[in-house]
Coordinates of C-alpha atoms and ligand atoms in Angstrom, one line a residue:
X949 CA 43.4 -81.7 -21.2
X950 CA 44.6 -84.6 -23.3
X951 CA 45.0 -88.0 -21.6
X952 CA 48.2 -88.5 -19.5
X953 CA 49.9 -90.7 -22.2
X954 CA 49.6 -88.0 -24.8
X955 CA 50.6 -85.3 -22.4
X956 CA 53.7 -87.2 -21.4
X957 CA 54.9 -86.6 -25.0
X958 CA 54.4 -82.9 -24.7
X959 CA 57.3 -80.7 -23.7
X960 CA 57.1 -78.6 -20.5
X961 CA 56.1 -75.4 -22.2
X962 CA 53.0 -77.1 -23.7
X963 CA 52.2 -78.7 -20.4
X964 CA 52.2 -75.2 -18.8
X965 CA 50.0 -73.7 -21.5
X966 CA 47.4 -76.5 -21.2
X967 CA 47.5 -76.3 -17.4
X968 CA 47.0 -72.5 -17.4
X969 CA 44.0 -73.0 -19.7
X970 CA 42.5 -75.7 -17.4
X971 CA 42.9 -73.7 -14.3
X972 CA 41.7 -70.4 -15.9
X973 CA 38.5 -72.3 -17.0
X974 CA 38.1 -73.6 -13.4
X975 CA 38.3 -70.0 -12.1
X976 CA 41.7 -70.1 -10.3
X977 CA 42.6 -66.5 -9.4
X978 CA 46.3 -67.2 -10.3
X979 CA 46.3 -69.8 -13.1
X980 CA 49.8 -69.2 -14.4
X981 CA 51.5 -69.3 -11.0
X982 CA 49.5 -72.4 -10.0
X983 CA 50.3 -74.1 -13.3
X984 CA 54.0 -73.4 -13.1
X985 CA 54.2 -74.5 -9.5
X986 CA 52.4 -77.8 -10.2
X987 CA 54.3 -78.6 -13.5
X988 CA 57.7 -77.8 -12.0
X989 CA 56.7 -80.0 -9.0
X990 CA 55.9 -82.8 -11.4
X991 CA 59.5 -82.5 -12.7
X992 CA 60.7 -82.4 -9.1
X993 CA 62.1 -79.0 -9.7
X994 CA 61.3 -75.3 -9.1
X995 CA 59.9 -72.6 -11.4
X996 CA 63.3 -71.2 -12.3
X997 CA 64.3 -74.6 -13.6
X998 CA 61.1 -74.9 -15.5
X999 CA 61.6 -71.6 -17.3
X1000 CA 65.1 -72.7 -18.2
X1001 CA 64.0 -76.1 -19.6
X1002 CA 60.9 -75.6 -21.7
X1003 CA 61.6 -78.6 -23.9
X1004 CA 61.9 -81.3 -21.1
X1005 CA 59.5 -84.2 -21.0
X1006 CA 57.7 -85.9 -18.1
X1007 CA 57.7 -89.6 -17.6
X1008 CA 54.2 -91.1 -17.9
X1009 CA 53.8 -91.7 -14.1
X1010 CA 54.7 -88.0 -13.4
X1011 CA 52.3 -86.8 -16.1
X1012 CA 49.5 -88.9 -14.5
X1013 CA 50.3 -87.3 -11.1
X1014 CA 50.3 -83.9 -12.6
X1015 CA 46.9 -84.5 -14.2
X1016 CA 45.4 -85.5 -10.8
X1017 CA 47.0 -82.5 -9.1
X1018 CA 45.5 -80.1 -11.7
X1019 CA 42.0 -81.6 -11.1
X1020 CA 42.4 -81.1 -7.3
X1021 CA 43.5 -77.5 -7.9
X1022 CA 40.6 -77.0 -10.4
X1023 CA 38.3 -78.2 -7.6
X1024 CA 39.7 -75.4 -5.3
X1025 CA 42.4 -77.2 -3.2
X1026 CA 45.3 -74.9 -2.4
X1027 CA 48.5 -75.6 -4.2
X1028 CA 50.4 -75.7 -0.9
X1029 CA 48.3 -78.7 0.2
X1030 CA 48.7 -80.4 -3.1
X1031 CA 52.5 -80.0 -3.2
X1032 CA 52.7 -80.5 0.6
X1033 CA 54.9 -77.5 1.3
X1034 CA 55.1 -73.7 1.0
X1035 CA 58.1 -71.5 0.6
X1036 CA 57.8 -69.0 3.4
X1037 CA 60.5 -66.5 4.5
X1038 CA 63.1 -68.5 2.6
X1039 CA 62.1 -71.7 4.5
X1040 CA 60.4 -74.8 3.2
X1041 CA 57.4 -75.3 5.5
X1042 CA 55.5 -78.6 5.2
X1043 CA 51.7 -77.9 4.8
X1044 CA 48.7 -80.1 5.1
X1045 CA 45.2 -80.0 6.4
X1046 CA 46.3 -80.2 10.0
X1047 CA 47.2 -76.4 10.0
X1048 CA 46.8 -73.1 8.2
X1049 CA 49.1 -72.5 5.3
X1050 CA 51.6 -69.7 6.3
X1051 CA 50.7 -66.4 4.6
X1052 CA 52.9 -63.8 3.0
X1053 CA 51.4 -61.2 5.3
X1054 CA 52.7 -63.1 8.4
X1055 CA 56.2 -62.3 7.2
X1056 CA 55.8 -58.9 8.8
X1057 CA 55.1 -60.5 12.2
X1058 CA 58.1 -62.7 11.8
X1059 CA 60.4 -59.8 10.8
X1060 CA 59.1 -57.7 13.7
X1061 CA 59.7 -60.5 16.1
X1062 CA 63.3 -61.1 14.7
X1063 CA 64.0 -57.4 15.2
X1064 CA 62.7 -57.3 18.8
X1065 CA 64.8 -60.3 19.8
X1066 CA 67.9 -59.0 18.0
X1067 CA 67.4 -55.7 19.8
X1068 CA 67.2 -57.4 23.3
X1069 CA 70.3 -59.5 22.5
X1070 CA 72.2 -56.4 21.4
X1071 CA 71.2 -54.7 24.7
X1072 CA 72.7 -57.7 26.5
X1073 CA 69.5 -58.8 28.1
X1074 CA 70.7 -62.0 29.9
X1075 CA 67.9 -64.3 28.8
X1076 CA 65.1 -63.5 26.3
X1077 CA 61.9 -65.5 27.0
X1078 CA 59.8 -65.7 23.9
X1079 CA 56.4 -67.4 23.6
X1080 CA 54.5 -68.0 20.4
X1081 CA 50.8 -68.6 20.8
X1082 CA 48.9 -70.5 18.0
X1083 CA 51.9 -71.8 16.2
X1084 CA 50.0 -73.9 13.7
X1085 CA 52.4 -75.3 11.1
X1086 CA 55.2 -73.9 13.3
X1087 CA 56.3 -71.5 10.6
X1088 CA 57.0 -68.6 12.9
X1089 CA 58.7 -70.7 15.6
X1090 CA 60.8 -72.4 13.0
X1091 CA 61.9 -69.0 11.5
X1092 CA 62.9 -67.7 14.9
X1093 CA 64.8 -70.9 15.8
X1094 CA 66.7 -71.0 12.5
X1095 CA 67.7 -67.4 12.8
X1096 CA 68.7 -67.6 16.4
X1097 CA 69.9 -71.2 16.5
X1098 CA 73.1 -70.4 18.4
X1099 CA 71.5 -68.0 21.0
X1100 CA 68.9 -70.7 21.7
X1101 CA 71.5 -73.4 22.0
X1102 CA 73.5 -71.2 24.4
X1103 CA 70.3 -70.5 26.5
X1104 CA 70.4 -66.8 25.7
X1105 CA 66.9 -67.2 24.3
X1106 CA 64.1 -69.6 25.5
X1107 CA 61.4 -70.2 22.9
X1108 CA 58.1 -71.9 23.6
X1109 CA 55.3 -72.4 21.1
X1110 CA 51.8 -73.5 21.9
X1111 CA 48.6 -74.4 20.1
X1112 CA 45.2 -75.7 21.1
X1113 CA 45.3 -78.2 18.2
X1114 CA 47.3 -81.4 18.8
X1115 CA 47.3 -82.1 15.1
X1116 CA 48.8 -78.7 14.3
X1117 CA 51.5 -79.2 16.9
X1118 CA 52.4 -82.5 15.3
X1119 CA 53.0 -80.7 12.0
X1120 CA 55.0 -77.9 13.9
X1121 CA 57.2 -80.6 15.4
X1122 CA 57.8 -82.0 11.9
X1123 CA 58.7 -78.6 10.5
X1124 CA 61.1 -77.9 13.4
X1125 CA 62.8 -81.3 12.7
X1126 CA 62.9 -80.8 9.0
X1127 CA 64.7 -77.5 9.5
X1128 CA 67.1 -78.9 12.0
X1129 CA 65.9 -77.0 15.0
X1130 CA 63.9 -79.6 17.1
X1131 CA 65.1 -79.5 20.7
X1132 CA 65.5 -75.7 20.5
X1133 CA 61.8 -75.0 20.8
X1134 CA 59.5 -76.2 23.6
X1135 CA 56.1 -77.2 22.2
X1136 CA 53.0 -77.2 24.4
X1137 CA 49.3 -78.0 23.8
X1138 CA 46.5 -76.0 25.3
X1139 CA 44.3 -72.9 25.3
X1140 CA 46.2 -69.6 24.8
X1141 CA 48.7 -69.0 27.7
X1142 CA 47.4 -72.0 29.8
X1143 CA 50.1 -74.5 28.8
X1144 CA 52.8 -72.0 29.6
X1145 CA 51.2 -71.0 32.9
X1146 CA 50.9 -74.7 33.9
X1147 CA 54.5 -75.3 33.0
X1148 CA 55.4 -72.4 35.4
X1149 CA 57.3 -70.8 32.6
X1150 CA 58.9 -67.4 33.2
X1151 CA 57.1 -64.3 32.2
X1152 CA 57.5 -63.5 28.5
X1153 CA 59.7 -60.7 27.2
X1154 CA 58.2 -61.2 23.8
X1155 CA 54.9 -62.8 23.0
X1156 CA 54.0 -63.3 19.3
X1157 CA 50.7 -64.6 18.0
X1158 CA 48.9 -65.0 14.7
X1159 CA 45.6 -66.1 16.1
X1160 CA 42.4 -66.5 14.1
X1161 CA 41.1 -63.1 13.2
X1162 CA 38.6 -63.6 10.3
X1163 CA 35.0 -63.1 11.1
X1164 CA 32.7 -66.1 11.3
X1165 CA 30.9 -64.9 8.2
X1166 CA 34.1 -64.7 6.2
X1167 CA 35.0 -68.3 7.3
X1168 CA 31.5 -69.5 6.4
X1169 CA 31.9 -68.2 2.8
X1170 CA 34.8 -70.7 2.4
X1171 CA 36.4 -68.6 -0.3
X1172 CA 39.8 -69.7 -1.7
X1173 CA 41.9 -71.9 0.5
X1174 CA 39.7 -71.2 3.5
X1175 CA 37.4 -74.0 2.7
X1176 CA 40.2 -76.4 3.1
X1177 CA 41.9 -75.1 6.2
X1178 CA 40.9 -75.8 9.8
X1179 CA 38.2 -73.4 11.0
X1180 CA 39.9 -73.4 14.4
X1181 CA 42.8 -71.6 12.7
X1182 CA 40.6 -68.9 11.1
X1183 CA 37.4 -68.2 13.0
X1184 CA 37.7 -65.2 15.3
X1185 CA 34.0 -64.8 16.0
X1186 CA 31.5 -62.1 14.9
X1187 CA 34.1 -59.3 14.4
X1188 CA 37.2 -61.5 14.2
X1189 CA 38.6 -60.4 17.5
X1190 CA 37.2 -62.9 20.0
X1191 CA 40.4 -65.0 20.5
X1192 CA 42.7 -61.9 20.4
X1193 CA 40.6 -60.2 23.1
X1194 CA 40.8 -63.3 25.3
X1195 CA 44.6 -63.3 24.8
X1196 CA 44.9 -59.6 25.7
X1197 CA 42.9 -60.3 28.9
X1198 CA 45.4 -63.1 29.8
X1199 CA 48.5 -60.9 29.3
X1200 CA 48.8 -59.0 32.6
X1201 CA 51.1 -60.9 34.8
X1202 CA 52.3 -63.1 32.0
X1203 CA 54.3 -60.4 30.1
X1204 CA 57.5 -59.4 31.9
X1205 CA 58.1 -55.7 32.8
X1206 CA 58.9 -53.9 29.5
X1207 CA 57.5 -57.0 27.7
X1208 CA 56.1 -56.7 24.2
X1209 CA 53.3 -58.6 22.5
X1210 CA 53.2 -58.7 18.7
X1211 CA 49.8 -59.7 17.4
X1212 CA 48.9 -60.2 13.8
X1213 CA 45.5 -58.5 13.0
X1214 CA 43.2 -58.1 10.1
X1215 CA 42.6 -54.8 8.3
X1216 CA 41.0 -52.2 10.5
X1217 CA 41.2 -54.3 13.7
X1218 CA 43.8 -52.1 15.4
X1219 CA 41.0 -50.0 17.0
X1220 CA 39.5 -53.1 18.6
X1221 CA 42.9 -54.0 20.1
X1222 CA 43.2 -50.5 21.5
X1223 CA 39.8 -50.5 23.0
X1224 CA 40.3 -53.9 24.7
X1225 CA 43.7 -52.8 26.2
X1226 CA 41.9 -49.7 27.6
X1227 CA 39.0 -51.8 28.9
X1228 CA 41.4 -54.1 30.8
X1229 CA 43.3 -51.1 32.1
X1230 CA 46.6 -52.4 30.9
X1231 CA 49.3 -49.7 31.0
X1232 CA 50.8 -50.2 27.5
X1233 CA 51.9 -48.3 24.4
X1234 CA 50.2 -49.6 21.3
X1235 CA 51.4 -49.1 17.8
X1236 CA 50.0 -50.6 14.6
X1237 CA 52.7 -51.7 12.2
X1238 CA 51.7 -51.4 8.5
X1239 CA 52.7 -53.8 5.7
X1240 CA 54.1 -52.5 2.4
X1241 CA 50.6 -51.7 1.2
X1242 CA 50.0 -49.5 4.2
X1243 CA 47.6 -51.9 5.8
X1244 CA 47.9 -52.3 9.6
X1245 CA 48.9 -55.9 10.1
X1246 CA 50.6 -56.2 13.5
X1247 CA 49.5 -54.7 16.8
X1248 CA 52.6 -54.0 19.0
X1249 CA 51.6 -53.8 22.7
X1250 CA 54.5 -52.7 24.8
X1251 CA 54.1 -52.7 28.6
X1252 CA 54.9 -49.4 30.2
Ligands
LIG977 C1 45.9 -68.2 11.9 S1 46.5 -69.7 12.5 C2 48.2 -69.3 12.5 C3 49.2 -70.4 12.4 C4 50.6 -70.0 12.3 N1 51.1 -69.3 13.5 C5 50.9 -69.1 11.1 O1 51.1 -67.9 11.3 O2 50.8 -69.6 10.0 C6 46.0 -69.7 14.2 C7 46.5 -70.8 15.0 O3 46.0 -70.6 16.4 C8 45.5 -71.8 16.9 N2 44.5 -71.4 17.9 C9 43.2 -71.1 17.8 N3 42.6 -70.8 18.9 C10 43.6 -71.1 19.9 C11 43.6 -71.0 21.3 N4 42.4 -70.6 22.0 N5 44.7 -71.3 22.0 C12 45.8 -71.6 21.3 N6 45.9 -71.7 20.0 C13 44.8 -71.4 19.3 C14 44.9 -72.6 15.8 O4 44.9 -74.0 16.0 C15 45.9 -72.2 14.6 O5 47.0 -73.1 14.6

C-alpha cells in the first residue's frame, strides 16, 4: 500500500483495488466486500455511492484513517468493529467489543418473532408479554420495538430484554436510543430468566433467545471475528447446548399457557433441544425452522 499522502491523490476506484489486494494478501475471506465497506466508510458514504463515484478523492486525514482501518482488518478485526456499526434487518446497529456482532442468520429468529407477535395482536390478545434473553447489542429487541412501536406505546405489548453482561446491556441501551425506542423496552441484568423472575414480571407469551451455542472447541479456535467477540456471547460448552439447556429447564412456570419460546440454535442442535424438553417432561410441540439453505436455525417450543 503506498503511503497515505500518495493514496490521497488516488481516486476511489484505485483505493478499492489496492485495498482488495492488501486484504486478499492478508487472507480475508471477503476482500472485495471488506475493501468497499472500509473505503466507502472513509468517504462517509455507503457502497452504492462508492460505485457511483469511482473518481472521487479522499482528503489526507481520511486516507490516513483508511490506511489504519485496513491494517486492523488485515490483522483480523471484524469490519463491524472497525466501522462501529452493522446494517442488520434494515437497522443500523452500533457494534463494539462489548457484544456480539449481529449475524445474518439471526434475521430468521427476528422474523419468526415478528410473525408470532403480529399473529397474537391479530387474534386480539389483550397484552402480549415478550421477553428476550441474551440481548447483547440489543439488535433483536430494537427490531421488535421499531416494528411494534405503537403497540408498545399503547401497552398492547410489553417487551423486556435481559443479559448477564452489564457491558452488553449498555450497548443495547445505546442502540434502543439511537433507533428512537428507548423507554419502550425494559432492560434487566442477570442470569437467564432470573432478572425477570425477580421483577415479578408476568409469564411470557413469547420468549426469544439467541444464546451462546458454539462449542468451547470452536470458540478456542478463535477463527474469524470470534477471536474479537466476548466469549460469554459464544461459548455454549462441550456440545454448545449448555446455556440453552439451562434456559429450557427454567421455562416451566415462566411461559404462559400457549406460550412459545423461539431459540436460535446451531446446525444439528435441534435433536439436543428435543431431548432436553423430553427429559424435563415439558408438554410442548417442537419444530425446527430452517433458513434459506435448509439449515435448522430456530427451535420453536410451543407449550401444549
Ligand atoms: C450469541 S449472543 C447474542 C446477542 C444478540 N441477541 C444477537 O442476536 O446478536 C448471546 C448473548 O447472551 C448473553 N448471555 C450468555 N450467557 C447468558 C446467561 N446465562 N444469561 C443471560 N444472558 C447470557 C451474552 O452476554 C450475549 O450477549
